[in-house]
Amino acid sequence: MGRIPCCEKDNVKRGQWTPEEDNKLSSYIAQHGTRNWRLIPKNAGLQRCGKSCRLRWTNYLRPDLKHGQFSDAEEQTIVKLHAVVGNRWALIAGQLPGRTDNDVKNHWNTKLKKKLSGMGIDPVTHKPFSHLMAEIATTLAPPQVAHLAEAALGCFKDEFFHLLSKKPIDFQVQQSNLALTNTMPSYINYKQDDTIDKIKLGLSKAIQEPDLNDPSDKPWESTAITSTTFAGICNVFPATSGFQFGTTSFGNEGDGSPWSQSMCTGSTCTAAAGDQQGHLHEKFEQENGDDSEGAKEMRNTTSMFNSDCVLWDLPSDDLINPIV
DNA sequence: AAGCCGAGCAACCGCCCAATT
DNA sequence: AAATTGGGCGGTTGCTCGGCT
C-alpha cells in the first residue's frame, strides 16, 4: 500500500515564493507555530504543499537564519565535519548557528568541493589525490597499475602541473621518507619541465622492478599504502609543515588553527587512519545519535576533534592559490 | 545588443524513520 | 503487529543572474 501524497498535487502552486506568500506563512507561524505542516498552507490561505511550506520556513523565513557569505571559520568547520561524517548536511549545519542543511550543502557543492580539488585534495575522502592513487595501486597487479597510471595521469595532470609549476621541486629523498627511499630507484632526481614523462617512467619502472616470485615484492598484496609503484608521484608531495587555504594557513600542529586539529587525511593517516575515521564516525553517532537534539549537543563536543591525525601533508607554497 | 555559458541558490522529489492509530 | 502519517534528510533539478564572446 503506497503512501498518500502530502498534498493535492494539482491544486498546489510551485516554484518561487512571492513576498505575499512569505508574509502569509510567516504571520501564520508567528501566531500558531509550526505544528502540523499539512494543515498550515490550508489555514494560512496558501496554495502550497505543506512540505513546501516547511522548506520555505526552515530554509529561508526562520528569523534566526543567517544570510550571506560563509565566513572562513564556517568553511573550516564544514570541511572538518565533512571529513568525519560525510554528507550529513543536517548534522554539519547543526554546528553552524543560523545555517541550514541546504545552505551548507549548496556551499559545499558550489565552492568548497572545488577549493579542495584545486588544492589536490579529493573532496570525498579528504585525501591528497596522490595518496588515493597509491592506495588504489596497492590493490592492483602491475598490468592494472599501468592502466591506472595512464588514466590517473590524464585525470590529475592539471593538478600536477599546477603544483609543480609553483616552485622548483627537489625530488631528493627527504630524511623523513627514509623508509620509502630504500625502495626508491635513482630516477627520482627530476627536473620539473618533463615531470609527467618522468613520473610515467617512474611508474613503469616501479611496475617492472618487483620480483614477482617474491610475495613481499608484490605491492598490490601489501597493506602499506605507499608502495614503490607510486613512490615517484607521492614524493611530489613531501611531508611539510602546513599549507594555505585561501587566506588561512593551516596544517601546523599546535598552531591553534581549527584546520590543524583533526583532519584525518594524507599519508600520515593510512589504513589506520581510515579506521580512525570510521571510529570517529561511530563515536559521533554514539555520542550524538542521529536526531537534531544530538546534533545540538555536538556543539559542545570538541573532544572528537583532538585526535592525533595530521592534516593534509601537502607542501605549503604549492597550494597558496587554488586552481579554481 | 544578443546569445551562450556557468555559478549560485531556491525549491522539489523521493526515500527513510519514528510516532501514532 | 501492521498500517498510516508527518517530518527530516540528501540528492537533484531548474531558475536567475552576471560575465564573456
XYZ file of C-alpha atoms (C1' of nucleotides) in Angstrom:
366
model
C 0.000 0.000 0.000
C 1.521 3.267 -1.072
C 1.726 6.420 0.899
C -0.816 9.086 0.213
C 0.671 12.286 -1.136
C 1.251 15.075 1.347
C -0.948 17.375 -0.688
C -3.097 17.533 -3.778
C -0.514 17.963 -6.485
C -2.988 19.564 -8.875
C -4.077 22.342 -6.582
C -0.728 23.487 -5.300
C 1.416 26.267 -6.603
C 5.042 25.515 -7.262
C 8.183 27.448 -7.952
C 9.431 30.664 -6.462
C 7.670 32.078 -3.441
C 6.246 35.581 -3.651
C 6.642 38.138 -0.853
C 2.899 37.875 -0.232
C 3.174 34.149 0.296
C 6.147 34.654 2.563
C 4.163 37.148 4.616
C 1.193 34.844 4.917
C 3.335 31.945 6.026
C 5.431 33.993 8.433
C 2.489 35.639 10.113
C 0.606 32.372 10.411
C 3.569 30.637 12.008
C 4.172 33.593 14.289
C 0.634 33.151 15.584
C 0.183 29.408 15.545
C 3.623 27.864 15.432
C 4.766 25.086 13.153
C 2.548 22.251 14.257
C 1.181 20.049 11.519
C 2.664 21.272 8.268
C -0.104 19.544 6.373
C -2.668 21.985 7.721
C -0.547 25.107 7.662
C -0.945 26.021 3.982
C -4.702 25.499 4.149
C -5.112 27.546 7.318
C -2.709 30.224 6.168
C -4.527 30.620 2.873
C -1.682 29.342 0.768
C -1.955 27.144 -2.277
C 1.181 25.337 -1.385
C 2.173 21.853 -0.344
C 2.794 21.527 3.393
C 6.222 20.227 2.660
C 6.964 23.223 0.504
C 5.896 25.495 3.361
C 8.143 23.685 5.792
C 11.089 24.018 3.453
C 10.428 27.676 2.827
C 10.244 28.317 6.554
C 13.237 26.270 7.608
C 15.493 27.321 4.758
C 14.576 30.949 4.325
C 11.978 32.550 6.577
C 13.104 31.428 10.008
C 14.096 34.565 11.911
C 17.253 33.033 13.334
C 18.738 32.324 9.936
C 21.977 33.872 8.856
C 22.045 35.031 5.241
C 25.108 35.918 3.265
C 28.666 34.763 2.815
C 30.130 31.914 4.773
C 32.995 33.003 6.976
C 36.403 31.386 6.932
C 35.687 29.737 10.249
C 32.405 28.354 8.980
C 34.085 26.905 5.922
C 36.720 25.280 8.059
C 34.063 23.774 10.269
C 32.238 22.373 7.269
C 35.348 20.768 5.834
C 36.365 19.317 9.166
C 32.979 17.869 9.871
C 32.567 16.600 6.345
C 35.774 14.645 6.766
C 34.238 12.930 9.760
C 30.562 12.493 8.948
C 30.436 12.816 5.174
C 27.327 14.239 3.526
C 25.360 14.535 6.737
C 24.385 18.083 5.973
C 21.874 18.427 8.763
C 24.466 17.354 11.312
C 27.027 19.730 9.891
C 24.529 22.562 9.772
C 23.768 21.881 13.415
C 27.248 23.109 14.238
C 26.766 26.339 12.335
C 24.203 28.532 14.058
C 21.938 30.240 11.576
C 22.852 27.963 8.679
C 20.606 25.322 7.187
C 21.473 21.972 5.741
C 20.523 23.326 2.340
C 22.916 26.261 2.783
C 25.743 24.003 3.781
C 25.051 21.534 1.004
C 24.924 24.241 -1.628
C 28.055 25.901 -0.351
C 29.865 22.612 -0.340
C 28.785 21.702 -3.843
C 29.471 25.085 -5.388
C 32.559 26.286 -3.525
C 34.279 24.009 -1.085
C 34.444 20.954 -3.305
C 36.193 22.967 -5.966
C 38.538 24.571 -3.477
C 39.632 21.203 -2.173
C 40.008 19.745 -5.649
C 42.037 22.754 -6.626
C 44.350 22.027 -3.736
C 44.890 18.481 -4.929
C 42.608 17.003 -2.305
C 39.827 14.600 -3.043
C 36.677 16.164 -1.551
C 35.119 12.773 -0.938
C 37.891 11.131 1.050
C 39.738 14.344 2.029
C 42.966 12.703 0.999
C 45.527 14.038 -1.467
C 44.949 12.646 -4.917
C 48.445 11.206 -4.898
C 47.719 9.055 -1.896
C 44.445 7.875 -3.313
C 46.329 6.714 -6.354
C 48.880 4.982 -4.186
C 46.152 3.287 -2.189
C 44.469 2.042 -5.304
C 47.774 0.893 -6.742
C 48.480 -1.338 -3.767
C 45.394 -3.375 -4.540
C 46.192 -3.970 -8.184
C 48.520 -6.171 -10.133
C 51.211 -4.422 -12.193
C 49.391 -4.550 -15.529
C 46.348 -2.960 -13.931
C 48.530 -0.376 -12.255
C 49.949 0.576 -15.613
C 46.468 1.233 -16.933
C 45.555 3.081 -13.781
C 48.634 5.228 -14.110
C 47.677 6.212 -17.625
C 44.192 7.110 -16.549
C 45.307 8.898 -13.414
C 47.873 10.962 -15.204
C 45.148 12.083 -17.528
C 42.798 12.933 -14.704
C 45.251 14.660 -12.419
C 47.529 16.181 -14.997
C 46.273 19.665 -14.325
C 46.733 19.313 -10.583
C 50.254 18.047 -11.047
C 51.178 20.805 -13.434
C 49.718 23.367 -11.113
C 51.591 22.088 -8.120
C 54.790 21.507 -9.927
C 54.828 24.814 -11.665
C 54.530 26.757 -8.421
C 58.100 26.174 -7.375
C 61.018 24.033 -8.397
C 60.636 20.619 -6.878
C 63.665 18.965 -5.430
C 62.942 15.326 -5.677
C 65.810 14.388 -3.438
C 64.599 11.999 -0.875
C 63.897 13.549 2.457
C 65.097 12.102 5.701
C 61.570 11.729 6.891
C 60.798 9.494 3.977
C 63.699 7.209 4.634
C 61.614 4.088 4.681
C 60.475 4.936 1.243
C 63.924 5.615 -0.057
C 65.094 2.082 0.497
C 62.956 1.033 -2.399
C 63.333 4.231 -4.364
C 65.206 3.906 -7.620
C 67.558 6.549 -8.837
C 65.231 8.109 -11.378
C 63.675 10.356 -8.763
C 66.067 13.245 -9.288
C 63.879 15.032 -11.775
C 63.782 18.463 -13.161
C 60.284 19.815 -13.336
C 59.997 20.541 -17.069
C 59.338 16.988 -18.217
C 57.744 15.932 -14.999
C 54.842 13.983 -16.349
C 57.059 11.934 -18.581
C 59.375 11.271 -15.690
C 56.530 10.227 -13.480
C 55.327 7.892 -16.178
C 58.814 6.491 -16.459
C 58.959 6.063 -12.735
C 55.675 4.259 -12.683
C 56.636 1.860 -15.372
C 59.989 1.187 -13.738
C 58.324 0.592 -10.435
C 55.969 -1.814 -12.087
C 58.816 -3.738 -13.633
C 61.004 -3.837 -10.580
C 59.298 -6.162 -8.111
C 60.348 -9.758 -8.167
C 57.093 -11.472 -8.857
C 58.369 -14.679 -7.316
C 58.695 -12.987 -4.004
C 55.321 -12.188 -2.461
C 56.886 -9.459 -0.353
C 57.636 -7.565 -3.528
C 54.066 -7.516 -4.728
C 52.877 -4.093 -3.780
C 49.289 -4.913 -4.563
C 49.366 -7.515 -1.803
C 50.827 -5.177 0.743
C 48.806 -3.346 3.341
C 51.109 -0.380 3.212
C 49.620 2.473 1.285
C 52.852 3.892 -0.026
C 54.319 1.433 -2.461
C 57.232 1.736 -4.793
C 54.720 1.827 -7.573
C 53.647 5.329 -6.737
C 56.675 6.456 -4.851
C 57.632 8.842 -7.584
C 54.276 10.538 -7.560
C 53.928 10.560 -3.814
C 57.273 12.180 -3.482
C 55.897 15.101 -5.389
C 54.078 15.861 -2.148
C 56.739 15.769 0.536
C 55.526 15.990 4.092
C 55.871 19.547 5.248
C 54.575 21.715 7.983
C 51.380 23.005 6.501
C 49.709 24.831 3.698
C 47.336 27.604 2.992
C 43.682 27.633 2.172
C 42.507 30.954 0.890
C 43.780 33.434 3.420
C 44.110 30.876 6.161
C 47.236 28.914 6.811
C 46.738 25.580 8.410
C 48.239 22.185 8.876
C 50.702 23.158 11.556
C 50.088 21.098 14.603
C 49.539 23.189 17.653
C 49.086 26.467 15.870
C 45.600 26.726 17.231
C 44.024 26.754 13.818
C 40.907 24.660 13.667
C 42.163 23.228 10.389
C 45.071 21.537 12.055
C 43.356 19.724 14.841
C 41.566 16.811 13.399
C 41.643 16.209 9.720
C 42.163 12.565 9.133
C 43.759 12.603 5.751
C 47.022 12.340 3.964
C 49.849 9.899 4.152
C 50.123 10.113 7.887
C 46.639 8.706 8.118
C 46.981 5.468 6.277
C 44.934 2.365 6.784
C 44.822 3.004 10.481
C 43.603 6.466 9.736
C 40.737 5.030 7.803
C 39.840 3.029 10.864
C 40.146 6.081 12.966
C 37.838 8.000 10.740
C 35.363 5.191 10.995
C 35.834 5.154 14.711
C 35.288 8.854 14.929
C 32.153 8.473 12.922
C 30.964 5.733 15.240
C 31.836 7.774 18.258
C 29.977 10.664 16.769
C 26.906 8.517 16.247
C 27.117 7.135 19.761
C 27.614 10.437 21.449
C 25.154 12.395 19.447
C 22.707 9.996 17.908
C 21.112 10.936 14.659
C 18.492 13.353 15.855
C 18.506 17.057 15.986
C 18.919 17.097 19.739
C 22.027 15.037 19.372
C 23.227 17.344 16.710
C 22.711 20.271 19.011
C 24.604 18.537 21.757
C 27.549 18.156 19.475
C 28.054 21.892 19.548
C 29.733 21.317 22.868
C 31.526 18.136 21.917
C 35.000 19.040 20.830
C 36.895 16.030 22.043
C 36.386 14.223 18.784
C 38.498 16.845 17.082
C 41.514 16.301 19.235
C 42.859 13.205 17.564
C 46.478 12.976 16.627
C 45.660 12.766 12.974
C 47.577 15.250 10.942
C 46.027 17.443 8.338
C 46.819 17.054 4.674
C 50.546 16.865 4.402
C 50.882 18.943 1.311
C 53.615 21.438 0.651
C 52.667 24.894 1.766
C 53.926 27.052 -1.050
C 52.412 24.913 -3.721
C 48.871 25.354 -2.569
C 48.535 29.002 -1.820
C 46.498 29.674 -4.916
C 43.902 27.036 -5.573
C 43.402 26.338 -9.238
C 39.730 27.137 -9.152
C 22.893 44.019 -28.388
C 22.143 39.293 -28.333
C 23.247 34.779 -27.269
C 25.768 31.497 -24.598
C 27.527 29.575 -20.524
C 28.475 28.639 -15.865
C 27.900 29.639 -10.897
C 24.912 30.067 -7.221
C 20.938 29.037 -4.954
C 15.983 28.033 -4.042
C 12.917 24.531 -4.452
C 11.378 19.934 -5.400
C 11.496 14.844 -5.155
C 11.730 10.502 -3.204
C 13.201 7.796 0.446
C 13.587 6.779 5.303
C 12.257 6.617 10.017
C 9.765 7.459 14.145
C 5.368 8.379 16.105
C 0.676 7.482 16.049
C -3.556 4.964 15.189
C 1.679 -6.069 14.754
C 0.534 -3.658 10.818
C -0.850 0.394 8.565
C -0.763 5.219 8.332
C 1.125 9.675 8.779
C 4.292 13.605 9.344
C 8.671 15.272 9.361
C 13.576 15.042 8.218
C 17.152 14.322 5.071
C 20.148 14.045 0.962
C 20.218 14.218 -3.976
C 18.840 16.596 -7.876
C 16.693 19.993 -10.791
C 15.844 24.204 -12.777
C 15.681 29.199 -12.498
C 18.195 33.593 -12.227
C 21.862 36.449 -12.985
C 26.266 38.055 -14.272
C 30.261 37.600 -17.207
C 32.042 36.647 -21.597
C 32.161 36.354 -26.632
